[in-house]
mmCIF file of C-alpha atoms and ligand atoms in Angstrom:
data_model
loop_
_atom_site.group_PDB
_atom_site.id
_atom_site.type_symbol
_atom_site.label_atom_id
_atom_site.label_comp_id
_atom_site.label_asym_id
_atom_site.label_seq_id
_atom_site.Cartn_x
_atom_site.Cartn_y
_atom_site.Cartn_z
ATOM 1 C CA UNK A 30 66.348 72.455 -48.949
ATOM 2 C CA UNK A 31 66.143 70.255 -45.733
ATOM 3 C CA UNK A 32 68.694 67.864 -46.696
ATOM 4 C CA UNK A 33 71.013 68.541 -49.431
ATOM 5 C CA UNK A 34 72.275 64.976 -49.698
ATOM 6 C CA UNK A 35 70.821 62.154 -50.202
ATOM 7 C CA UNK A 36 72.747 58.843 -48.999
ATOM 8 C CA UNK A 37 71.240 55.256 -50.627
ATOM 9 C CA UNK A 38 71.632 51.893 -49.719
ATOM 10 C CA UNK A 39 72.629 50.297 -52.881
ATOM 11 C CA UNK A 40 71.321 46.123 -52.639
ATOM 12 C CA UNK A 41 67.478 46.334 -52.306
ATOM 13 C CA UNK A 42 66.994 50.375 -52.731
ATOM 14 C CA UNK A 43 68.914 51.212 -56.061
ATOM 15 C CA UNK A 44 69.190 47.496 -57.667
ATOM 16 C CA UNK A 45 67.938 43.905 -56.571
ATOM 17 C CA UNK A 46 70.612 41.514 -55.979
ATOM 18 C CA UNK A 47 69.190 39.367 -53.461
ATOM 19 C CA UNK A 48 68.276 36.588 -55.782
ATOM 20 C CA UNK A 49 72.402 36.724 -56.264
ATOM 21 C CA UNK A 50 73.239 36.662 -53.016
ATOM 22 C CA UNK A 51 70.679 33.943 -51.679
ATOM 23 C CA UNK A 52 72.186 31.425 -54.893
ATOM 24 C CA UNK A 53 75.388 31.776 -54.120
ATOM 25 C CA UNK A 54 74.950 31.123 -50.671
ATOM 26 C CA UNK A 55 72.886 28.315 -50.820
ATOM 27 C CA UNK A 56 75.889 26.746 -52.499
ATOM 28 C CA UNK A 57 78.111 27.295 -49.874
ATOM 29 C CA UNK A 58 75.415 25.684 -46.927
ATOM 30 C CA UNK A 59 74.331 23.187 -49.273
ATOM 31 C CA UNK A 60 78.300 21.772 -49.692
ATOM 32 C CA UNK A 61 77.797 21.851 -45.684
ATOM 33 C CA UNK A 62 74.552 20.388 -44.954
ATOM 34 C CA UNK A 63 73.245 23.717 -43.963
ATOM 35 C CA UNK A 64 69.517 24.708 -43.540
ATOM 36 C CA UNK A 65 69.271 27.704 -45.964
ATOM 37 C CA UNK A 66 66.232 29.346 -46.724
ATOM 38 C CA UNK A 67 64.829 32.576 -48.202
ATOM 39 C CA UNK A 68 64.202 33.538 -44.424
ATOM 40 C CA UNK A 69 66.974 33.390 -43.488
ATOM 41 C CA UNK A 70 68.330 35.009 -46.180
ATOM 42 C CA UNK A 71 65.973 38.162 -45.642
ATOM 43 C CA UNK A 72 68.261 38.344 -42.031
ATOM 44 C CA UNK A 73 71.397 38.745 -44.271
ATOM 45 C CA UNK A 74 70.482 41.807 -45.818
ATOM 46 C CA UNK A 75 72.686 45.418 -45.145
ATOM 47 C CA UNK A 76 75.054 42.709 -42.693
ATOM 48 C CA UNK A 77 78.550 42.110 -43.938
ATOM 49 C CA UNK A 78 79.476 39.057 -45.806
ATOM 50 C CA UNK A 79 81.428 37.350 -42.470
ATOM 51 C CA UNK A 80 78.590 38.614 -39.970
ATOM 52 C CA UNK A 81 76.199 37.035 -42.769
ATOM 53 C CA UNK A 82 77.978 33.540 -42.767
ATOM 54 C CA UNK A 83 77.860 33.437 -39.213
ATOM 55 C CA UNK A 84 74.091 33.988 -39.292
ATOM 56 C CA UNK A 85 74.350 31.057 -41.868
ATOM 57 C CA UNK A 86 76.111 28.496 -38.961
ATOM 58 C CA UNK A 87 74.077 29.256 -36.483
ATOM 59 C CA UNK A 88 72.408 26.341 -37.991
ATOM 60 C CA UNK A 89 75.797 24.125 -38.884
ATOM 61 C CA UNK A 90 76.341 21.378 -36.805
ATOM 62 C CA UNK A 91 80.139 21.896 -35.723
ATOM 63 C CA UNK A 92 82.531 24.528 -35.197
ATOM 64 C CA UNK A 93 84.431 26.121 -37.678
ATOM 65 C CA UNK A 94 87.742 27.588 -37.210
ATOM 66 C CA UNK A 95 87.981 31.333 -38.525
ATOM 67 C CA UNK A 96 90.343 30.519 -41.460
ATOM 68 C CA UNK A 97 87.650 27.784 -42.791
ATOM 69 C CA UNK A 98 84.940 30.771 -42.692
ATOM 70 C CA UNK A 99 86.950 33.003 -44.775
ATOM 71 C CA UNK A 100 87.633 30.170 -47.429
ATOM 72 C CA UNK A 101 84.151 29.444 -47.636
ATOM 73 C CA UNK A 102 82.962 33.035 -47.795
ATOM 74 C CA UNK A 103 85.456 33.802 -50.099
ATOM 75 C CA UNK A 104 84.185 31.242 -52.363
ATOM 76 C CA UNK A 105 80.516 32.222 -52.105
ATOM 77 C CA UNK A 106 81.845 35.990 -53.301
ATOM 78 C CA UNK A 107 83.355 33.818 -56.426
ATOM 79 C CA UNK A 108 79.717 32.673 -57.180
ATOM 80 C CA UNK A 109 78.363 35.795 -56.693
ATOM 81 C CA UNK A 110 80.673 37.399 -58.615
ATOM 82 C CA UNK A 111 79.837 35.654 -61.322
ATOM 83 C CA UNK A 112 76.379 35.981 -61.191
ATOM 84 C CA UNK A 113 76.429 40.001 -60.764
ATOM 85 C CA UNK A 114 77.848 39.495 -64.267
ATOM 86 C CA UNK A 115 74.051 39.006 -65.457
ATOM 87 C CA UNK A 116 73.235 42.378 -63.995
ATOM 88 C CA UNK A 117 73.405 45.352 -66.811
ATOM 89 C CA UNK A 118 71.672 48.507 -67.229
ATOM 90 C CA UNK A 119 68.396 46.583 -67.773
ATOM 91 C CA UNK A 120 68.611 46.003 -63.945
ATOM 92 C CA UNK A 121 68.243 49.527 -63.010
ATOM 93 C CA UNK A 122 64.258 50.534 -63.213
ATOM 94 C CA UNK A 123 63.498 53.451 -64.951
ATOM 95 C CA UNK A 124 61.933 54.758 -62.160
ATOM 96 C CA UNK A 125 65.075 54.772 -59.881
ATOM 97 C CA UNK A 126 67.088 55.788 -63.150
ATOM 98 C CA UNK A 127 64.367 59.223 -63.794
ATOM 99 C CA UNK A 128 64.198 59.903 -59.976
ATOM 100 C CA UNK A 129 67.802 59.897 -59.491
ATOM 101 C CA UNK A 130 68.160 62.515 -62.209
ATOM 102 C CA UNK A 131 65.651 64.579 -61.433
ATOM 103 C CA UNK A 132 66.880 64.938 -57.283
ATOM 104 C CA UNK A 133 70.270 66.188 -58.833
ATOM 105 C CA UNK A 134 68.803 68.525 -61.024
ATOM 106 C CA UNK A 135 66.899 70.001 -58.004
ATOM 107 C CA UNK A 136 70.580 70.281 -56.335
ATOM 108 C CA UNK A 137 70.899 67.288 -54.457
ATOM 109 C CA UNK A 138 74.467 65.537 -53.539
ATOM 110 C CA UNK A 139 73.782 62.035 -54.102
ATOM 111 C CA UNK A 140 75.895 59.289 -52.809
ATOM 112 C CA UNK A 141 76.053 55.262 -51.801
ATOM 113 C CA UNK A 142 76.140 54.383 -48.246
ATOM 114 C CA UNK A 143 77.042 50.454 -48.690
ATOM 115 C CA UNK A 144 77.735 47.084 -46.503
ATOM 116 C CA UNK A 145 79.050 45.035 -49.709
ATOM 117 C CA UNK A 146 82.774 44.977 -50.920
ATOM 118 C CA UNK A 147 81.161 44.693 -54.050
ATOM 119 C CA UNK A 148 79.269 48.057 -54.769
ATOM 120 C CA UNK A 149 81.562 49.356 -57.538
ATOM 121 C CA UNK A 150 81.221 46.188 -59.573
ATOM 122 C CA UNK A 151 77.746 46.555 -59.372
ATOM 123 C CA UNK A 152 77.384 50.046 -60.246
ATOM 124 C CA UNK A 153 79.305 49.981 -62.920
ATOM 125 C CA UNK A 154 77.081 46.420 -64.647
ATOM 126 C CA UNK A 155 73.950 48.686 -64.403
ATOM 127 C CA UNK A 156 75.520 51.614 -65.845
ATOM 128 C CA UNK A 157 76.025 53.773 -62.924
ATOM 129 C CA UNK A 158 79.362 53.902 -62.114
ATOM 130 C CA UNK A 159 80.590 57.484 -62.580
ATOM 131 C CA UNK A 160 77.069 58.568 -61.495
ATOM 132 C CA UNK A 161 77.467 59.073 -57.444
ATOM 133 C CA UNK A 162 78.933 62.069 -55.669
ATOM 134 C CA UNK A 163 80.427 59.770 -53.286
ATOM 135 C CA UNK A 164 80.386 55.840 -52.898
ATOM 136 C CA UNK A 165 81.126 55.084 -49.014
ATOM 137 C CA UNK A 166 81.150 50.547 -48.814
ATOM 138 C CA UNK A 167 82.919 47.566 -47.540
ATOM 139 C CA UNK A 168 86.246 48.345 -48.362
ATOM 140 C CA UNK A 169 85.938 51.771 -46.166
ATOM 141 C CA UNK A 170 84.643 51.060 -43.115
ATOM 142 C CA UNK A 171 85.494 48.784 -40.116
ATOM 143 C CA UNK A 172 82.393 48.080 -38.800
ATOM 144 C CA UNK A 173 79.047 47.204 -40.762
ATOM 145 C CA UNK A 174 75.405 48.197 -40.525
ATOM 146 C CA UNK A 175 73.544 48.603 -38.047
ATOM 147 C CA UNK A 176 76.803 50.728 -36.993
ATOM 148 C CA UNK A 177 76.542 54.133 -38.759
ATOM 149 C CA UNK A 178 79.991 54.384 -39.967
ATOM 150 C CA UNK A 179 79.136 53.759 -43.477
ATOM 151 C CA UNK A 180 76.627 56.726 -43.657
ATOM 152 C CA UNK A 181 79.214 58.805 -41.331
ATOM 153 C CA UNK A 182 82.139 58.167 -43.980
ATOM 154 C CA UNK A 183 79.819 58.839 -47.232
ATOM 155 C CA UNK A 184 79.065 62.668 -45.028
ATOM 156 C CA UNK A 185 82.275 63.155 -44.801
ATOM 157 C CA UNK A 186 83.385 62.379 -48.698
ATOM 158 C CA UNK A 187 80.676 64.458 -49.229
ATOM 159 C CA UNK A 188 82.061 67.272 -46.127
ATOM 160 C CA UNK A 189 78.214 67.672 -45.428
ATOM 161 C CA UNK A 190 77.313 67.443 -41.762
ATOM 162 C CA UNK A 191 74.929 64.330 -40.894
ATOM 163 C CA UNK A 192 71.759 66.509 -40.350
ATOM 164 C CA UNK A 193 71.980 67.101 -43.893
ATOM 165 C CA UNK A 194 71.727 64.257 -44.956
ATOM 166 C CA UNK A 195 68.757 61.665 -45.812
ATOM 167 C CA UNK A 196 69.230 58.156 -45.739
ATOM 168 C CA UNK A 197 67.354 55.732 -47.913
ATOM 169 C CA UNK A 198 67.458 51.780 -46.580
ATOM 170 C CA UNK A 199 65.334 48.476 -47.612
ATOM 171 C CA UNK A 200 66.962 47.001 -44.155
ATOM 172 C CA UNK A 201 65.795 47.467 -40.514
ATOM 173 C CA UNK A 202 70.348 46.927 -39.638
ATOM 174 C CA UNK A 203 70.523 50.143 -42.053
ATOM 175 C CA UNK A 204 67.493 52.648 -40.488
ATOM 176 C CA UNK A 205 69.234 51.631 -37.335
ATOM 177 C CA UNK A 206 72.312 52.819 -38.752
ATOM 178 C CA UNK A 207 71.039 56.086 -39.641
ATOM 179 C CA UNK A 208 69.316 56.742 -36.319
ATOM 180 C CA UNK A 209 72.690 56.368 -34.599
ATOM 181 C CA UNK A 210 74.461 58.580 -36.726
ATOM 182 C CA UNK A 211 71.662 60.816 -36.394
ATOM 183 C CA UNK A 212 70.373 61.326 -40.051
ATOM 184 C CA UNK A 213 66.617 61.227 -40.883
ATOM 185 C CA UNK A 214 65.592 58.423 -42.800
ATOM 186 C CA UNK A 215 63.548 56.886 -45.545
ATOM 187 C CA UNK A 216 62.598 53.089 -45.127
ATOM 188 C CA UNK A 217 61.725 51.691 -48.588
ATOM 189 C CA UNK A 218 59.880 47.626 -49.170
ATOM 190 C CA UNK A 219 60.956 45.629 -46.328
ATOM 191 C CA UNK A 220 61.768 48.315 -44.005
ATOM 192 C CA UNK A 221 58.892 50.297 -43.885
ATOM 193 C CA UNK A 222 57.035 48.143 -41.454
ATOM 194 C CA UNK A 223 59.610 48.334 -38.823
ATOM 195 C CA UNK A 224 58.154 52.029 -38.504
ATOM 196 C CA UNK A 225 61.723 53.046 -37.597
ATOM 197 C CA UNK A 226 62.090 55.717 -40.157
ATOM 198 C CA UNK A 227 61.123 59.693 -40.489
ATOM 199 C CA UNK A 228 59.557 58.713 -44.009
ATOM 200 C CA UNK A 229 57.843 55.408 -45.576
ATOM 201 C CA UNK A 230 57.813 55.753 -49.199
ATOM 202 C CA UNK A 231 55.517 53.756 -51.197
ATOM 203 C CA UNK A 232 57.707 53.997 -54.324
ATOM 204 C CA UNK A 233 61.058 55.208 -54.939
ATOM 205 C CA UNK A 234 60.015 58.628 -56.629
ATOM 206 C CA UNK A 235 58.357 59.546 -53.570
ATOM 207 C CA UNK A 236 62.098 60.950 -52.512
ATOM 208 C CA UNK A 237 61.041 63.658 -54.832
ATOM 209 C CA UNK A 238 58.239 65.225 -52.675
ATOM 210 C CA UNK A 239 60.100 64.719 -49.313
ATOM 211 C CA UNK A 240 62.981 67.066 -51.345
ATOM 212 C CA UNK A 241 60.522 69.802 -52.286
HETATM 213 C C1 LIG B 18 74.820 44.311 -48.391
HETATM 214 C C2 LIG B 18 73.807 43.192 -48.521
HETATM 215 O O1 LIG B 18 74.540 45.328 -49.290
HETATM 216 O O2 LIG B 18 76.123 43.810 -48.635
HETATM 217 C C3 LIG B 18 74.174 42.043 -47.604
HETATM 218 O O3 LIG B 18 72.511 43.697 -48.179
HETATM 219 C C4 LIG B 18 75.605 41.587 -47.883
HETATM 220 O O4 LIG B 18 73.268 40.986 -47.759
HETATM 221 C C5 LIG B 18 76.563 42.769 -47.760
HETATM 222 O O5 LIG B 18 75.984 40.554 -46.990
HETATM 223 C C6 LIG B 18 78.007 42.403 -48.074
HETATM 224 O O6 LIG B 18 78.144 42.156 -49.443
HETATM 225 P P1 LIG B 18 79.464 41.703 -50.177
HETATM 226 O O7 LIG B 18 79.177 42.025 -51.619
HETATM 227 O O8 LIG B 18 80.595 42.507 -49.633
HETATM 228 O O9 LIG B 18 79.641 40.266 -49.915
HETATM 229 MG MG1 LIG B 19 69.812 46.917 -48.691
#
């Protein structure tokens, strides 16, 4: 096999929790007159939750000292938290829940290769939470997507060198990721028309053929 792990974004590759994310924070920049649109949330995706708040003031009016920003983030991860509770094992297609089953059974590692603090949580509402070989997120890394050390950490849980490894991202900040860790990648919605990956797939089985 060319790669014998695959690494997945979690938000927006194995689960959808942009709907979460955007409520919750247009909360937050409604409480502070802030412009907030779907847009802009699209620029928030595989970006940490500070560097996406920032994004988020560029249009406030003001300057906020760094302790404010962490209050206010913190309370948009209460609202989100709350909302993820919604999520169960109905939010995890069959089609991501069939393919993931079938790339182990060919031999495949499998692992998560996360920006959010929050992937265990959600892993564990839609049922996959003793699933991965290795979950690499926000709570292990210093610096966030488009930096590779997310992808470069789940490698390493996994002790699989990067060339080994196949990425799969919905975000342009994550395919940029993999190229400078130097793993091939597969772009899935969103990304694909950045043509920055080594694969577009049209659907998330489509992993399967790049495996053969
Ligand atoms: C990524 C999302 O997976 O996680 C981003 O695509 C988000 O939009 C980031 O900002 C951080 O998430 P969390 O759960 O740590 O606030
Ligand atoms: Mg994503």
């Amino acid at each position: 096999m060319k790669y014998e792990a695959i690494i997945f974004d979690l938000d927006g590759v194995i689960c959808h929790t942009d709907k979460y994310h955007y409520e919750a924070w247009k909360a937050i920049a409604d409480k502070l007159n802030i412009e907030f649109n779907e847009t802009i949330n699209n620029r928030l995706r595989g970006v940490s939750r500070m560097e996406s708040f920032n994004i988020i003031l560029e249009k406030y009016d003001g300057v906020m000292s760094e302790k404010k920003k962490l209050k206010y983030a913190e309370e948009k991860n209460d609202i989100y938290k709350e909302l993820l509770k919604n999520m169960s094992e109905k939010d995890l297609s069959k089609e991501v829940r069939e393919t993931l089953t079938e790339l182990r059974n060919k031999g495949a590692k499998l692992a998560i290769g996360s920006s959010s603090k929050n992937a265990k949580f959600i892993l564990n509402q839609i049922g996959l939470g003793d699933f991965f070989d290795a979950i690499s997120d926000g709570n292990n890394i210093t610096k966030s997507k488009p930096d590779p050390e997310v992808f470069l950490k789940a490698a390493e849980y996994l002790n699989l060198p990067a060339e080994k490894c196949l990425v799969v991202e919905d975000a342009v900040a994550g395919l940029e990721a993999a190229i400078d860790g130097k793993m091939d990648s597969s772009a899935i919605g969103d990304a694909v028309s950045s043509g920055k990956a080594t694969y577009n797939l049209d659907s998330f089985k489509d992993l399967l053929s790049i495996l053969n």
